[in-house]
C-alpha cells in the first residue's frame, strides 16, 4: 500500500487513508512528538532512562526515530520498515541520514526479530498499514520472539489501536510472553493503547519521579513529554497501588 503526505497548517502527516493519521511532523520542530501516543511510548524512560540500543519496527514518518536520535545521544537505533514507499518518504519527513548511531533498513520486522541477531535494551513496535496492525506483528509467536530478542532487563513498547476487534486478545498475548509484567496506558482520546512490558524486572519495583527522568533531556523536550508521563505514572500507580515512585 502506497502512503501519501497530507499538508496542513503547521505540519504534514503520513497517511494510508483520509481518515487516519499514521504520523505527523511539525514544520517548526521536525523532531518533536506531535501525536500523544508517541509521547506515551517514550514512557519507557521512567524505567530505562539510558538505553544502549533500540530496535524499532515501523518507521512511519520517523517521529520516534528522530526524537530518540536527537535526545538520546548515547543510544544506537536500528529501524526496520517493511514498506518501501514509506522509506521513500524519509527525506520528506526529515529523518536523519544513517550514521554511527542510526540505521534504517528495509525488511520484515517480524522476521527480523525472529532471526538470530544482536539483542537490544528496548524494542518499540509501531507498525500499521491500511488495514491496521499486521497479523505478523501481534501474534503470540511474535511477542515470544520479542521477549527472546531483548537483553536482560529490557523493555518492549507497543502501540495498539484500542478499538481493534482483537485488542483484548493482543493484550493477553503480550502478558503471556512477558509473564504479566505489563502496563497499559490509554491515550486521552481513547484511540490508542500503549503497552509497556518488562523482561527481567518487575514494573512495580521501580519507577522514576518526574525530576529524575527529565535529567539529561533539554527543557523543551522534558516539557513536551511531561503530560504524557503524568498519564503513564497515573496508570502505573493504579495498577500497583502499593508502589510509589522513587524520590
Short mmCIF file of C-alpha atoms in Angstrom, two decimals:
data_model
loop_
_atom_site.label_atom_id
_atom_site.label_comp_id
_atom_site.label_asym_id
_atom_site.label_seq_id
_atom_site.Cartn_x
_atom_site.Cartn_y
_atom_site.Cartn_z
CA UNK A 1 0.00 0.00 0.00
CA UNK A 2 1.38 3.39 -1.01
CA UNK A 3 1.05 6.12 1.66
CA UNK A 4 0.51 9.79 0.92
CA UNK A 5 1.54 13.05 2.56
CA UNK A 6 -1.17 15.43 3.69
CA UNK A 7 -0.16 19.02 4.42
CA UNK A 8 -1.98 21.21 6.91
CA UNK A 9 -1.31 24.43 8.75
CA UNK A 10 1.86 23.95 10.77
CA UNK A 11 2.62 20.37 9.79
CA UNK A 12 2.38 17.40 7.47
CA UNK A 13 1.12 13.89 8.05
CA UNK A 14 1.81 10.44 6.64
CA UNK A 15 -1.45 8.59 5.96
CA UNK A 16 -2.72 5.41 4.33
CA UNK A 17 -6.32 6.64 4.32
CA UNK A 18 -8.00 10.03 4.61
CA UNK A 19 -9.47 9.01 7.97
CA UNK A 20 -6.37 8.00 9.94
CA UNK A 21 -3.04 9.73 10.58
CA UNK A 22 -0.07 7.39 10.92
CA UNK A 23 2.48 10.05 11.78
CA UNK A 24 2.62 13.85 11.85
CA UNK A 25 5.57 16.24 11.77
CA UNK A 26 5.57 19.83 12.93
CA UNK A 27 7.22 22.18 10.47
CA UNK A 28 8.53 24.39 13.26
CA UNK A 29 10.16 21.45 15.11
CA UNK A 30 10.54 18.30 12.98
CA UNK A 31 12.00 16.33 15.92
CA UNK A 32 9.03 16.98 18.20
CA UNK A 33 6.49 14.27 19.02
CA UNK A 34 3.23 15.77 17.82
CA UNK A 35 0.90 12.81 18.47
CA UNK A 36 0.10 11.84 22.05
CA UNK A 37 0.57 8.10 21.58
CA UNK A 38 4.20 8.66 20.53
CA UNK A 39 4.84 10.66 23.71
CA UNK A 40 3.27 7.87 25.76
CA UNK A 41 5.62 5.38 24.09
CA UNK A 42 8.55 7.37 25.44
CA UNK A 43 7.28 6.41 28.91
CA UNK A 44 9.94 3.70 28.93
CA UNK A 45 12.29 6.44 30.21
CA UNK A 46 10.65 6.07 33.62
CA UNK A 47 12.28 2.63 33.87
CA UNK A 48 15.05 2.71 31.28
CA UNK A 49 16.50 6.24 31.19
CA UNK A 50 19.58 5.50 29.09
CA UNK A 51 19.08 2.53 26.73
CA UNK A 52 22.22 1.48 24.92
CA UNK A 53 20.30 0.14 21.92
CA UNK A 54 16.80 0.48 20.49
CA UNK A 55 15.20 -1.67 17.81
CA UNK A 56 12.15 -0.04 16.19
CA UNK A 57 9.70 -1.92 13.99
CA UNK A 58 7.92 0.57 11.75
CA UNK A 59 9.31 3.90 10.60
CA UNK A 60 6.21 5.82 9.52
CA UNK A 61 7.12 9.49 9.44
CA UNK A 62 10.09 8.79 11.69
CA UNK A 63 8.83 10.71 14.73
CA UNK A 64 10.18 8.30 17.35
CA UNK A 65 13.44 7.73 15.48
CA UNK A 66 14.03 11.47 15.16
CA UNK A 67 13.23 12.19 18.78
CA UNK A 68 15.42 9.39 20.15
CA UNK A 69 18.28 10.22 17.79
CA UNK A 70 18.25 13.83 18.96
CA UNK A 71 17.62 13.39 22.68
CA UNK A 72 19.31 10.05 23.49
CA UNK A 73 22.86 10.69 22.21
CA UNK A 74 24.28 7.55 23.82
CA UNK A 75 21.79 5.21 22.16
CA UNK A 76 22.19 3.15 18.99
CA UNK A 77 18.96 2.98 16.97
CA UNK A 78 18.01 0.43 14.32
CA UNK A 79 14.70 0.85 12.46
CA UNK A 80 13.12 -1.86 10.29
CA UNK A 81 10.39 -0.78 7.84
CA UNK A 82 8.64 -3.23 5.52
CA UNK A 83 7.07 -0.74 3.10
CA UNK A 84 9.49 0.71 0.51
CA UNK A 85 7.04 3.55 -0.21
CA UNK A 86 7.30 4.64 3.42
CA UNK A 87 11.10 4.57 3.20
CA UNK A 88 10.89 6.69 0.06
CA UNK A 89 9.37 9.49 2.17
CA UNK A 90 12.28 9.54 4.59
CA UNK A 91 13.64 12.85 3.34
CA UNK A 92 10.14 14.35 3.16
CA UNK A 93 9.86 13.85 6.93
CA UNK A 94 13.46 14.89 7.63
CA UNK A 95 14.58 11.58 9.11
CA UNK A 96 18.36 11.91 9.64
CA UNK A 97 20.77 10.09 7.38
CA UNK A 98 22.23 6.82 8.65
CA UNK A 99 25.26 7.34 10.85
CA UNK A 100 27.18 5.56 13.60
CA UNK A 101 24.09 5.64 15.81
CA UNK A 102 21.18 5.30 13.37
CA UNK A 103 20.41 2.66 10.73
CA UNK A 104 17.12 2.44 8.82
CA UNK A 105 16.56 -0.84 7.00
CA UNK A 106 14.02 -2.21 4.53
CA UNK A 107 12.78 -5.51 5.89
CA UNK A 108 10.10 -7.56 7.59
CA UNK A 109 10.06 -6.64 11.28
CA UNK A 110 8.58 -9.93 12.46
CA UNK A 111 11.23 -11.90 10.57
CA UNK A 112 13.97 -9.55 11.77
CA UNK A 113 13.07 -10.23 15.41
CA UNK A 114 12.81 -13.98 14.81
CA UNK A 115 16.17 -14.36 13.09
CA UNK A 116 19.43 -14.53 15.07
CA UNK A 117 20.89 -11.11 15.73
CA UNK A 118 22.14 -8.73 18.40
CA UNK A 119 19.91 -8.11 21.39
CA UNK A 120 18.63 -4.71 22.41
CA UNK A 121 17.62 -2.86 25.56
CA UNK A 122 14.40 -1.57 24.06
CA UNK A 123 12.10 -2.86 21.33
CA UNK A 124 9.47 -0.42 20.01
CA UNK A 125 6.65 -1.75 17.82
CA UNK A 126 4.60 0.80 15.87
CA UNK A 127 3.78 -0.95 12.62
CA UNK A 128 0.50 -0.30 10.80
CA UNK A 129 -0.84 -0.38 7.27
CA UNK A 130 -4.15 0.44 5.62
CA UNK A 131 -5.87 -2.47 7.40
CA UNK A 132 -4.43 -1.75 10.85
CA UNK A 133 -1.74 -3.72 12.64
CA UNK A 134 -0.48 -6.65 10.54
CA UNK A 135 -1.19 -10.09 11.99
CA UNK A 136 2.53 -10.91 11.94
CA UNK A 137 3.18 -8.09 14.44
CA UNK A 138 0.62 -9.16 17.02
CA UNK A 139 0.79 -12.97 17.17
CA UNK A 140 1.79 -14.96 20.25
CA UNK A 141 4.89 -16.19 18.44
CA UNK A 142 5.89 -12.62 17.60
CA UNK A 143 5.71 -11.46 21.22
CA UNK A 144 7.61 -14.57 22.30
CA UNK A 145 10.30 -13.61 19.78
CA UNK A 146 10.35 -10.05 21.15
CA UNK A 147 10.94 -11.39 24.66
CA UNK A 148 13.84 -13.53 23.46
CA UNK A 149 15.41 -10.74 21.40
CA UNK A 150 15.57 -8.34 24.35
CA UNK A 151 18.62 -8.23 26.58
CA UNK A 152 18.20 -8.90 30.30
CA UNK A 153 16.15 -6.15 31.98
CA UNK A 154 14.98 -4.91 28.58
CA UNK A 155 11.60 -3.47 27.65
CA UNK A 156 9.03 -3.81 24.88
CA UNK A 157 6.80 -0.84 23.98
CA UNK A 158 3.85 -1.42 21.63
CA UNK A 159 1.34 0.97 20.11
CA UNK A 160 -2.10 -0.58 19.58
CA UNK A 161 -5.35 0.73 18.17
CA UNK A 162 -7.72 0.44 21.13
CA UNK A 163 -10.81 -0.30 19.04
CA UNK A 164 -9.36 -3.20 17.05
CA UNK A 165 -11.54 -6.32 17.36
CA UNK A 166 -8.68 -8.38 18.85
CA UNK A 167 -7.41 -5.69 21.22
CA UNK A 168 -8.07 -7.71 24.40
CA UNK A 169 -6.57 -10.83 22.83
CA UNK A 170 -3.40 -8.97 21.86
CA UNK A 171 -3.04 -7.59 25.39
CA UNK A 172 -3.34 -11.15 26.70
CA UNK A 173 -0.65 -12.36 24.29
CA UNK A 174 1.80 -9.70 25.43
CA UNK A 175 1.06 -10.59 29.05
CA UNK A 176 1.71 -14.28 28.36
CA UNK A 177 5.04 -13.59 26.67
CA UNK A 178 6.19 -11.20 29.39
CA UNK A 179 4.83 -13.10 32.40
CA UNK A 180 2.27 -10.37 33.11
CA UNK A 181 4.92 -7.68 33.64
CA UNK A 182 2.92 -5.24 31.54
CA UNK A 183 1.36 -1.81 31.90
CA UNK A 184 -1.36 -0.48 29.58
CA UNK A 185 -1.77 3.27 29.13
CA UNK A 186 -4.66 4.56 27.05
CA UNK A 187 -4.41 7.84 25.16
CA UNK A 188 -6.66 10.64 26.33
CA UNK A 189 -8.87 10.35 23.23
CA UNK A 190 -9.28 6.60 23.72
CA UNK A 191 -7.95 5.77 20.25
CA UNK A 192 -4.64 4.17 21.21
CA UNK A 193 -3.28 1.87 23.90
CA UNK A 194 0.42 1.90 24.64
CA UNK A 195 1.73 -1.27 26.28
CA UNK A 196 4.97 -1.33 28.23
CA UNK A 197 6.33 -4.79 29.03
CA UNK A 198 9.39 -5.62 31.12
CA UNK A 199 11.84 -8.50 30.89
CA UNK A 200 13.92 -9.40 33.93
CA UNK A 201 12.40 -6.96 36.41
CA UNK A 202 9.07 -6.05 37.98
CA UNK A 203 7.46 -2.87 36.69
CA UNK A 204 6.11 -2.25 40.19
CA UNK A 205 9.59 -2.34 41.66
CA UNK A 206 10.88 0.85 40.15
CA UNK A 207 9.68 3.99 38.50
CA UNK A 208 11.32 7.36 38.40
CA UNK A 209 9.94 10.63 39.61
CA UNK A 210 9.36 13.43 37.12
CA UNK A 211 12.52 15.16 38.30
CA UNK A 212 14.65 12.07 37.76
CA UNK A 213 13.51 11.03 34.28
CA UNK A 214 13.94 14.52 32.87
CA UNK A 215 17.64 14.66 33.74
CA UNK A 216 19.65 14.69 30.54
CA UNK A 217 16.78 15.95 28.37
CA UNK A 218 16.68 19.54 27.23
CA UNK A 219 13.90 21.56 28.93
CA UNK A 220 11.74 21.79 25.81
CA UNK A 221 11.76 18.02 25.33
CA UNK A 222 11.01 17.39 29.00
CA UNK A 223 8.12 19.87 28.92
CA UNK A 224 6.77 18.17 25.79
CA UNK A 225 6.76 14.75 27.49
CA UNK A 226 5.55 15.74 30.95
CA UNK A 227 1.75 15.47 30.39
CA UNK A 228 2.12 12.04 28.80
CA UNK A 229 4.46 10.87 31.54
CA UNK A 230 1.99 12.03 34.18
CA UNK A 231 -0.54 9.78 32.44
CA UNK A 232 1.91 6.85 32.45
CA UNK A 233 2.63 7.31 36.15
CA UNK A 234 -1.08 7.54 36.96
CA UNK A 235 -1.68 4.24 35.15
CA UNK A 236 1.30 2.71 36.98
CA UNK A 237 0.02 3.80 40.38
CA UNK A 238 -3.47 2.50 39.60
CA UNK A 239 -2.04 -0.87 38.56
CA UNK A 240 0.31 -1.11 41.56
CA UNK A 241 -1.38 0.81 44.42
CA UNK A 242 1.18 -0.30 46.97
CA UNK A 243 4.07 1.07 44.91
CA UNK A 244 5.37 4.61 44.98
CA UNK A 245 7.81 6.33 42.61
CA UNK A 246 11.36 6.64 43.88
CA UNK A 247 12.42 10.10 45.02
#
